[in-house]
């Protein structure tokens, strides 16, 4: 889901950068208000955790492997605002140091994966698990559902961002200047693979990790910074 | 020495390879950043600003020829910065641009991109038409992506990662964010090594996990265990910070010194960008 440089027009990049600036500002304030000085390294190490989740390959049906993004898992464990910063940090390092995801498209990538993904997933989790005890099965189902819905909505956003490019940015004779596929192709392509494959990987990993944490370290499940 | 087989289904080997690829990329980048070369000798702030200007120019231009000129400049800089051209091309062209080329191929045809027919042929009994608009859009798309990826990778290869992260502070990014990014980057090595050790240990004990369900549980348990270690480690990191005099206000050391040649390079880079944008505007 990492959008590289060149897929989106400069105007789109500027818009998403502008959208993310208030989000990052509010996230910084929310985290500063709730995070003690003691927890500052926790945020940095949490960001490193959200980076390495992608190194864990999971067996998927069909004999291949895939990896989870972990945005909703981090949101459940750290709270959505702290997850927003942690995932942003991971995305900045990936883009700047490893060329994974674009620098100019960092605003759009952060919008999809550091804002939409953790917030949608976290509130779906909260909605389903509302009132349930920490060790309940409902929380595990809620985590899986949150992860699935979160990543699919984030993929839908990426599909729309791709799909509007040929509509808005083309030459006079109709030649596409950036991503050449319109909404009718980009949206089904992005959402289809996440609805059918990657969403289930994300849901399964998130639910299983929460199940293990419930059994072994239930205090960590309650440690979110809301 | 560890020799991976290339079975796609073996999640243990794939995880080990992911961790090793990260460590290899990071180590190689530091090695190239420490070489004596043109870009390595520039002030990291000036170099980053000039590369951001190149990047913005590459995504703003609407002519594949002009973007190719920028790509040519990028390759010249690769040569003058003592980076092996073969390694650079493999690193930059084999993944994102090749993937982009594959996904853009259908847009060559009139079924996806209607327009002026350029070439008509029969494929599996179907009359296939490549359009001028489809070909032009596909070439522009792939050239732009290859150039953008090359510029970012070249910046990353010729700048020490710790310096590149410190440059964020000079670009106006809040201090607490830069501190978090810098701390996070340091722990990535530790975590990547941890992932490699975990899966090497699993492999040495169980070999290949044939049942998918069991494999997924192993992965989930290890992610949970990594999170557990994360929380313990953050406590130790905080104690280490306190012992070094941390009072809650982060301070970053600024060691950059811009020389006249750095400013001369920035001037030339900005002139080149302005020239390309002007030429693109008048085409």
PDB file of C-alpha atoms in Angstrom, chain A:
ATOM      1  CA  UNK A   1       0.000   0.000   0.000  1.00  0.00           C
ATOM      2  CA  UNK A   2       3.088   2.246   0.073  1.00  0.00           C
ATOM      3  CA  UNK A   3       2.598   4.787  -2.741  1.00  0.00           C
ATOM      4  CA  UNK A   4       5.948   5.551  -4.431  1.00  0.00           C
ATOM      5  CA  UNK A   5       6.969   8.949  -5.822  1.00  0.00           C
ATOM      6  CA  UNK A   6       5.521   9.598  -9.264  1.00  0.00           C
ATOM      7  CA  UNK A   7       2.163   7.841  -8.837  1.00  0.00           C
ATOM      8  CA  UNK A   8       0.444  10.980  -7.536  1.00  0.00           C
ATOM      9  CA  UNK A   9       0.490  14.525  -8.912  1.00  0.00           C
ATOM     10  CA  UNK A  10       2.275  17.304  -6.950  1.00  0.00           C
ATOM     11  CA  UNK A  11      -1.137  18.878  -6.250  1.00  0.00           C
ATOM     12  CA  UNK A  12      -2.422  15.651  -4.664  1.00  0.00           C
ATOM     13  CA  UNK A  13       0.760  15.362  -2.587  1.00  0.00           C
ATOM     14  CA  UNK A  14       0.362  18.941  -1.354  1.00  0.00           C
ATOM     15  CA  UNK A  15      -3.308  18.375  -0.430  1.00  0.00           C
ATOM     16  CA  UNK A  16      -2.542  15.252   1.615  1.00  0.00           C
ATOM     17  CA  UNK A  17       0.472  16.914   3.229  1.00  0.00           C
ATOM     18  CA  UNK A  18      -1.800  19.801   4.224  1.00  0.00           C
ATOM     19  CA  UNK A  19      -4.435  17.398   5.565  1.00  0.00           C
ATOM     20  CA  UNK A  20      -1.861  15.546   7.664  1.00  0.00           C
ATOM     21  CA  UNK A  21      -0.253  18.623   9.273  1.00  0.00           C
ATOM     22  CA  UNK A  22      -3.223  19.274  11.650  1.00  0.00           C
ATOM     23  CA  UNK A  23      -3.507  15.531  12.296  1.00  0.00           C
ATOM     24  CA  UNK A  24       0.168  15.347  13.345  1.00  0.00           C
ATOM     25  CA  UNK A  25      -0.247  18.515  15.429  1.00  0.00           C
ATOM     26  CA  UNK A  26      -3.263  17.127  17.293  1.00  0.00           C
ATOM     27  CA  UNK A  27      -1.521  13.750  17.661  1.00  0.00           C
ATOM     28  CA  UNK A  28       1.578  15.415  19.163  1.00  0.00           C
ATOM     29  CA  UNK A  29      -0.578  17.385  21.622  1.00  0.00           C
ATOM     30  CA  UNK A  30      -2.654  14.344  22.559  1.00  0.00           C
ATOM     31  CA  UNK A  31       0.424  12.215  23.087  1.00  0.00           C
ATOM     32  CA  UNK A  32       2.274  14.950  25.013  1.00  0.00           C
ATOM     33  CA  UNK A  33      -0.752  15.382  27.270  1.00  0.00           C
ATOM     34  CA  UNK A  34      -1.090  11.700  28.085  1.00  0.00           C
ATOM     35  CA  UNK A  35       2.469  10.466  27.694  1.00  0.00           C
ATOM     36  CA  UNK A  36       4.787  10.853  30.650  1.00  0.00           C
ATOM     37  CA  UNK A  37       8.464  11.686  30.098  1.00  0.00           C
ATOM     38  CA  UNK A  38       9.158   8.061  31.005  1.00  0.00           C
ATOM     39  CA  UNK A  39       7.137   6.913  27.974  1.00  0.00           C
ATOM     40  CA  UNK A  40       8.984   8.937  25.288  1.00  0.00           C
ATOM     41  CA  UNK A  41      11.351   6.052  24.489  1.00  0.00           C
ATOM     42  CA  UNK A  42       8.272   3.810  24.526  1.00  0.00           C
ATOM     43  CA  UNK A  43       6.943   5.727  21.514  1.00  0.00           C
ATOM     44  CA  UNK A  44      10.271   5.376  19.667  1.00  0.00           C
ATOM     45  CA  UNK A  45      10.581   1.680  20.441  1.00  0.00           C
ATOM     46  CA  UNK A  46       6.875   1.294  19.562  1.00  0.00           C
ATOM     47  CA  UNK A  47       7.607   2.881  16.169  1.00  0.00           C
ATOM     48  CA  UNK A  48      10.449   0.407  15.672  1.00  0.00           C
ATOM     49  CA  UNK A  49       8.011  -2.370  16.583  1.00  0.00           C
ATOM     50  CA  UNK A  50       5.524  -1.181  13.937  1.00  0.00           C
ATOM     51  CA  UNK A  51       8.408  -1.228  11.424  1.00  0.00           C
ATOM     52  CA  UNK A  52       9.543  -4.785  12.193  1.00  0.00           C
ATOM     53  CA  UNK A  53       6.028  -6.279  12.188  1.00  0.00           C
ATOM     54  CA  UNK A  54       6.391  -6.192   8.391  1.00  0.00           C
ATOM     55  CA  UNK A  55       9.409  -8.511   8.643  1.00  0.00           C
ATOM     56  CA  UNK A  56       7.270 -11.315  10.121  1.00  0.00           C
ATOM     57  CA  UNK A  57       6.067 -13.395   7.171  1.00  0.00           C
ATOM     58  CA  UNK A  58       2.829 -15.268   7.738  1.00  0.00           C
ATOM     59  CA  UNK A  59       1.773 -18.440   5.867  1.00  0.00           C
ATOM     60  CA  UNK A  60      -1.364 -17.732   3.818  1.00  0.00           C
ATOM     61  CA  UNK A  61      -3.717 -20.136   2.009  1.00  0.00           C
ATOM     62  CA  UNK A  62      -2.422 -21.046  -1.439  1.00  0.00           C
ATOM     63  CA  UNK A  63       1.081 -21.876  -0.208  1.00  0.00           C
ATOM     64  CA  UNK A  64       2.542 -18.393  -0.270  1.00  0.00           C
ATOM     65  CA  UNK A  65       3.370 -15.927   2.512  1.00  0.00           C
ATOM     66  CA  UNK A  66       2.361 -12.356   3.295  1.00  0.00           C
ATOM     67  CA  UNK A  67       2.985  -9.822   6.016  1.00  0.00           C
ATOM     68  CA  UNK A  68       0.774  -7.687   8.201  1.00  0.00           C
ATOM     69  CA  UNK A  69       0.987  -3.884   8.387  1.00  0.00           C
ATOM     70  CA  UNK A  70       0.141  -3.875  12.101  1.00  0.00           C
ATOM     71  CA  UNK A  71      -1.365  -0.369  12.227  1.00  0.00           C
ATOM     72  CA  UNK A  72      -4.485  -1.460  14.119  1.00  0.00           C
ATOM     73  CA  UNK A  73      -2.479  -3.688  16.458  1.00  0.00           C
ATOM     74  CA  UNK A  74      -0.257  -0.726  17.365  1.00  0.00           C
ATOM     75  CA  UNK A  75      -3.410   1.436  17.814  1.00  0.00           C
ATOM     76  CA  UNK A  76      -4.929  -1.106  20.212  1.00  0.00           C
ATOM     77  CA  UNK A  77      -1.676  -1.364  22.189  1.00  0.00           C
ATOM     78  CA  UNK A  78      -0.642   2.331  22.170  1.00  0.00           C
ATOM     79  CA  UNK A  79      -3.911   4.174  21.466  1.00  0.00           C
ATOM     80  CA  UNK A  80      -4.815   5.752  18.094  1.00  0.00           C
ATOM     81  CA  UNK A  81      -2.933   9.068  18.458  1.00  0.00           C
ATOM     82  CA  UNK A  82       0.290   7.441  19.590  1.00  0.00           C
ATOM     83  CA  UNK A  83      -0.151   4.851  16.806  1.00  0.00           C
ATOM     84  CA  UNK A  84      -0.504   7.726  14.326  1.00  0.00           C
ATOM     85  CA  UNK A  85       2.907   9.059  15.373  1.00  0.00           C
ATOM     86  CA  UNK A  86       4.525   5.613  15.616  1.00  0.00           C
ATOM     87  CA  UNK A  87       3.364   4.570  12.122  1.00  0.00           C
ATOM     88  CA  UNK A  88       4.320   7.997  10.703  1.00  0.00           C
ATOM     89  CA  UNK A  89       7.837   7.573  12.113  1.00  0.00           C
ATOM     90  CA  UNK A  90       8.081   4.097  10.576  1.00  0.00           C
ATOM     91  CA  UNK A  91       6.845   5.419   7.192  1.00  0.00           C
ATOM     92  CA  UNK A  92       9.303   8.350   7.247  1.00  0.00           C
ATOM     93  CA  UNK A  93      12.223   5.999   7.916  1.00  0.00           C
ATOM     94  CA  UNK A  94      11.060   3.612   5.181  1.00  0.00           C
ATOM     95  CA  UNK A  95      10.699   6.433   2.641  1.00  0.00           C
ATOM     96  CA  UNK A  96      13.778   8.447   3.495  1.00  0.00           C
ATOM     97  CA  UNK A  97      16.310   5.711   4.216  1.00  0.00           C
ATOM     98  CA  UNK A  98      15.111   2.686   2.259  1.00  0.00           C
ATOM     99  CA  UNK A  99      13.181   4.147  -0.697  1.00  0.00           C
ATOM    100  CA  UNK A 100      10.053   2.202   0.312  1.00  0.00           C
ATOM    101  CA  UNK A 101       7.141   4.571  -0.313  1.00  0.00           C
ATOM    102  CA  UNK A 102       7.673   8.026  -1.716  1.00  0.00           C
ATOM    103  CA  UNK A 103       8.980  11.169  -0.072  1.00  0.00           C
ATOM    104  CA  UNK A 104       6.623  13.439  -2.021  1.00  0.00           C
ATOM    105  CA  UNK A 105       3.734  11.058  -1.327  1.00  0.00           C
ATOM    106  CA  UNK A 106       4.516  10.788   2.404  1.00  0.00           C
ATOM    107  CA  UNK A 107       1.373  12.831   3.209  1.00  0.00           C
ATOM    108  CA  UNK A 108      -0.873  10.440   1.271  1.00  0.00           C
ATOM    109  CA  UNK A 109       0.857   7.356   2.717  1.00  0.00           C
ATOM    110  CA  UNK A 110       0.521   8.716   6.247  1.00  0.00           C
ATOM    111  CA  UNK A 111      -3.124   9.615   5.618  1.00  0.00           C
ATOM    112  CA  UNK A 112      -3.875   6.025   4.554  1.00  0.00           C
ATOM    113  CA  UNK A 113      -1.680   4.044   6.929  1.00  0.00           C
ATOM    114  CA  UNK A 114      -1.018   6.312   9.916  1.00  0.00           C
ATOM    115  CA  UNK A 115      -4.437   8.007  10.139  1.00  0.00           C
ATOM    116  CA  UNK A 116      -7.256   6.100   8.414  1.00  0.00           C
ATOM    117  CA  UNK A 117      -5.948   2.591   9.179  1.00  0.00           C
ATOM    118  CA  UNK A 118      -5.335   2.939  12.947  1.00  0.00           C
ATOM    119  CA  UNK A 119      -8.323   5.206  13.657  1.00  0.00           C
ATOM    120  CA  UNK A 120     -10.930   3.209  11.705  1.00  0.00           C
ATOM    121  CA  UNK A 121      -9.532  -0.063  13.068  1.00  0.00           C
ATOM    122  CA  UNK A 122      -9.316   1.199  16.646  1.00  0.00           C
ATOM    123  CA  UNK A 123     -12.870   2.539  16.750  1.00  0.00           C
ATOM    124  CA  UNK A 124     -14.287  -0.628  15.175  1.00  0.00           C
ATOM    125  CA  UNK A 125     -12.387  -2.525  17.900  1.00  0.00           C
ATOM    126  CA  UNK A 126     -13.781  -0.214  20.593  1.00  0.00           C
ATOM    127  CA  UNK A 127     -17.324  -0.489  19.195  1.00  0.00           C
ATOM    128  CA  UNK A 128     -17.355  -4.291  19.178  1.00  0.00           C
ATOM    129  CA  UNK A 129     -15.409  -4.811  22.410  1.00  0.00           C
ATOM    130  CA  UNK A 130     -17.243  -2.107  24.363  1.00  0.00           C
ATOM    131  CA  UNK A 131     -17.930  -3.253  27.936  1.00  0.00           C
ATOM    132  CA  UNK A 132     -16.171  -6.605  27.576  1.00  0.00           C
ATOM    133  CA  UNK A 133     -13.529  -7.767  30.079  1.00  0.00           C
ATOM    134  CA  UNK A 134      -9.840  -7.673  29.017  1.00  0.00           C
ATOM    135  CA  UNK A 135      -9.597 -11.461  28.689  1.00  0.00           C
ATOM    136  CA  UNK A 136     -12.802 -11.985  26.698  1.00  0.00           C
ATOM    137  CA  UNK A 137     -13.065 -13.610  23.278  1.00  0.00           C
ATOM    138  CA  UNK A 138     -15.106 -10.613  22.112  1.00  0.00           C
ATOM    139  CA  UNK A 139     -11.934  -8.512  22.275  1.00  0.00           C
ATOM    140  CA  UNK A 140     -10.100 -10.957  20.017  1.00  0.00           C
ATOM    141  CA  UNK A 141     -12.935 -10.907  17.467  1.00  0.00           C
ATOM    142  CA  UNK A 142     -13.086  -7.101  17.764  1.00  0.00           C
ATOM    143  CA  UNK A 143      -9.331  -6.820  17.092  1.00  0.00           C
ATOM    144  CA  UNK A 144      -9.601  -9.017  13.977  1.00  0.00           C
ATOM    145  CA  UNK A 145     -12.653  -7.116  12.706  1.00  0.00           C
ATOM    146  CA  UNK A 146     -10.979  -3.759  13.388  1.00  0.00           C
ATOM    147  CA  UNK A 147      -7.838  -4.799  11.523  1.00  0.00           C
ATOM    148  CA  UNK A 148      -9.861  -6.100   8.560  1.00  0.00           C
ATOM    149  CA  UNK A 149     -12.084  -3.027   8.257  1.00  0.00           C
ATOM    150  CA  UNK A 150      -9.159  -0.648   8.891  1.00  0.00           C
ATOM    151  CA  UNK A 151      -6.904  -2.026   6.165  1.00  0.00           C
ATOM    152  CA  UNK A 152      -9.751  -2.335   3.645  1.00  0.00           C
ATOM    153  CA  UNK A 153     -10.827   1.292   4.183  1.00  0.00           C
ATOM    154  CA  UNK A 154      -7.178   2.402   3.917  1.00  0.00           C
ATOM    155  CA  UNK A 155      -6.892   0.456   0.636  1.00  0.00           C
ATOM    156  CA  UNK A 156     -10.101   2.120  -0.584  1.00  0.00           C
ATOM    157  CA  UNK A 157      -8.548   5.529   0.149  1.00  0.00           C
ATOM    158  CA  UNK A 158      -5.391   4.566  -1.781  1.00  0.00           C
ATOM    159  CA  UNK A 159      -7.582   3.335  -4.683  1.00  0.00           C
ATOM    160  CA  UNK A 160      -9.456   6.659  -4.784  1.00  0.00           C
ATOM    161  CA  UNK A 161      -6.164   8.600  -4.663  1.00  0.00           C
ATOM    162  CA  UNK A 162      -4.887   6.581  -7.649  1.00  0.00           C
ATOM    163  CA  UNK A 163      -8.220   6.685  -9.463  1.00  0.00           C
ATOM    164  CA  UNK A 164      -8.654  10.465  -9.484  1.00  0.00           C
ATOM    165  CA  UNK A 165      -5.244  11.010 -11.126  1.00  0.00           C
ATOM    166  CA  UNK A 166      -6.263  10.372 -14.789  1.00  0.00           C
ATOM    167  CA  UNK A 167      -9.499  12.316 -14.251  1.00  0.00           C
ATOM    168  CA  UNK A 168      -7.756  15.431 -12.954  1.00  0.00           C
ATOM    169  CA  UNK A 169      -4.293  15.301 -14.520  1.00  0.00           C
ATOM    170  CA  UNK A 170      -4.006  14.572 -18.228  1.00  0.00           C
ATOM    171  CA  UNK A 171      -2.838  16.291 -21.386  1.00  0.00           C
ATOM    172  CA  UNK A 172      -5.171  17.912 -23.894  1.00  0.00           C
ATOM    173  CA  UNK A 173      -5.180  14.735 -26.021  1.00  0.00           C
ATOM    174  CA  UNK A 174      -6.109  12.518 -23.053  1.00  0.00           C
ATOM    175  CA  UNK A 175      -2.679  11.136 -22.095  1.00  0.00           C
ATOM    176  CA  UNK A 176      -2.495  10.348 -18.371  1.00  0.00           C
ATOM    177  CA  UNK A 177       0.278  12.216 -16.532  1.00  0.00           C
ATOM    178  CA  UNK A 178       0.391  10.121 -13.350  1.00  0.00           C
ATOM    179  CA  UNK A 179      -1.294   6.862 -12.285  1.00  0.00           C
ATOM    180  CA  UNK A 180      -3.081   5.916 -15.527  1.00  0.00           C
ATOM    181  CA  UNK A 181      -5.993   3.891 -14.097  1.00  0.00           C
ATOM    182  CA  UNK A 182      -9.296   5.579 -13.319  1.00  0.00           C
ATOM    183  CA  UNK A 183     -11.596   4.927 -10.373  1.00  0.00           C
ATOM    184  CA  UNK A 184     -13.343   2.061 -12.208  1.00  0.00           C
ATOM    185  CA  UNK A 185     -10.071   0.050 -12.218  1.00  0.00           C
ATOM    186  CA  UNK A 186      -7.980   1.446  -9.336  1.00  0.00           C
ATOM    187  CA  UNK A 187     -10.650   1.123  -6.623  1.00  0.00           C
ATOM    188  CA  UNK A 188     -11.633  -2.519  -7.343  1.00  0.00           C
ATOM    189  CA  UNK A 189      -7.950  -3.472  -7.783  1.00  0.00           C
ATOM    190  CA  UNK A 190      -6.877  -1.964  -4.455  1.00  0.00           C
ATOM    191  CA  UNK A 191      -9.907  -2.998  -2.398  1.00  0.00           C
ATOM    192  CA  UNK A 192     -10.322  -6.430  -4.048  1.00  0.00           C
ATOM    193  CA  UNK A 193      -6.917  -7.772  -3.014  1.00  0.00           C
ATOM    194  CA  UNK A 194      -7.359  -6.435   0.518  1.00  0.00           C
ATOM    195  CA  UNK A 195     -10.933  -7.720   0.880  1.00  0.00           C
ATOM    196  CA  UNK A 196      -9.912 -11.175  -0.360  1.00  0.00           C
ATOM    197  CA  UNK A 197      -6.340 -11.721   0.894  1.00  0.00           C
ATOM    198  CA  UNK A 198      -4.429  -9.039   2.798  1.00  0.00           C
ATOM    199  CA  UNK A 199      -7.371  -8.001   5.010  1.00  0.00           C
ATOM    200  CA  UNK A 200      -7.672 -11.558   6.309  1.00  0.00           C
ATOM    201  CA  UNK A 201      -3.906 -11.767   6.965  1.00  0.00           C
ATOM    202  CA  UNK A 202      -4.102  -8.506   8.918  1.00  0.00           C
ATOM    203  CA  UNK A 203      -7.180  -9.666  10.847  1.00  0.00           C
ATOM    204  CA  UNK A 204      -5.690 -13.062  11.676  1.00  0.00           C
ATOM    205  CA  UNK A 205      -2.339 -11.688  12.858  1.00  0.00           C
ATOM    206  CA  UNK A 206      -3.945  -8.913  14.938  1.00  0.00           C
ATOM    207  CA  UNK A 207      -6.424 -11.310  16.575  1.00  0.00           C
ATOM    208  CA  UNK A 208      -3.795 -13.974  17.323  1.00  0.00           C
ATOM    209  CA  UNK A 209      -1.315 -11.473  18.766  1.00  0.00           C
ATOM    210  CA  UNK A 210      -4.018 -10.015  21.008  1.00  0.00           C
ATOM    211  CA  UNK A 211      -5.010 -13.521  22.099  1.00  0.00           C
ATOM    212  CA  UNK A 212      -1.420 -14.298  23.143  1.00  0.00           C
ATOM    213  CA  UNK A 213      -1.075 -10.960  24.923  1.00  0.00           C
ATOM    214  CA  UNK A 214      -4.375 -11.545  26.762  1.00  0.00           C
ATOM    215  CA  UNK A 215      -3.043 -14.833  28.095  1.00  0.00           C
ATOM    216  CA  UNK A 216       0.532 -13.796  28.827  1.00  0.00           C
ATOM    217  CA  UNK A 217       0.591 -10.031  29.443  1.00  0.00           C
ATOM    218  CA  UNK A 218      -2.953  -8.743  29.862  1.00  0.00           C
ATOM    219  CA  UNK A 219      -1.688  -5.467  31.345  1.00  0.00           C
ATOM    220  CA  UNK A 220      -0.061  -4.595  28.007  1.00  0.00           C
ATOM    221  CA  UNK A 221      -3.437  -4.830  26.241  1.00  0.00           C
ATOM    222  CA  UNK A 222      -4.793  -2.135  28.535  1.00  0.00           C
ATOM    223  CA  UNK A 223      -1.778   0.125  28.070  1.00  0.00           C
ATOM    224  CA  UNK A 224      -3.150   2.242  25.225  1.00  0.00           C
ATOM    225  CA  UNK A 225      -2.827   6.024  25.212  1.00  0.00           C
ATOM    226  CA  UNK A 226      -6.259   7.249  24.137  1.00  0.00           C
TER     227      UNK A 226
END
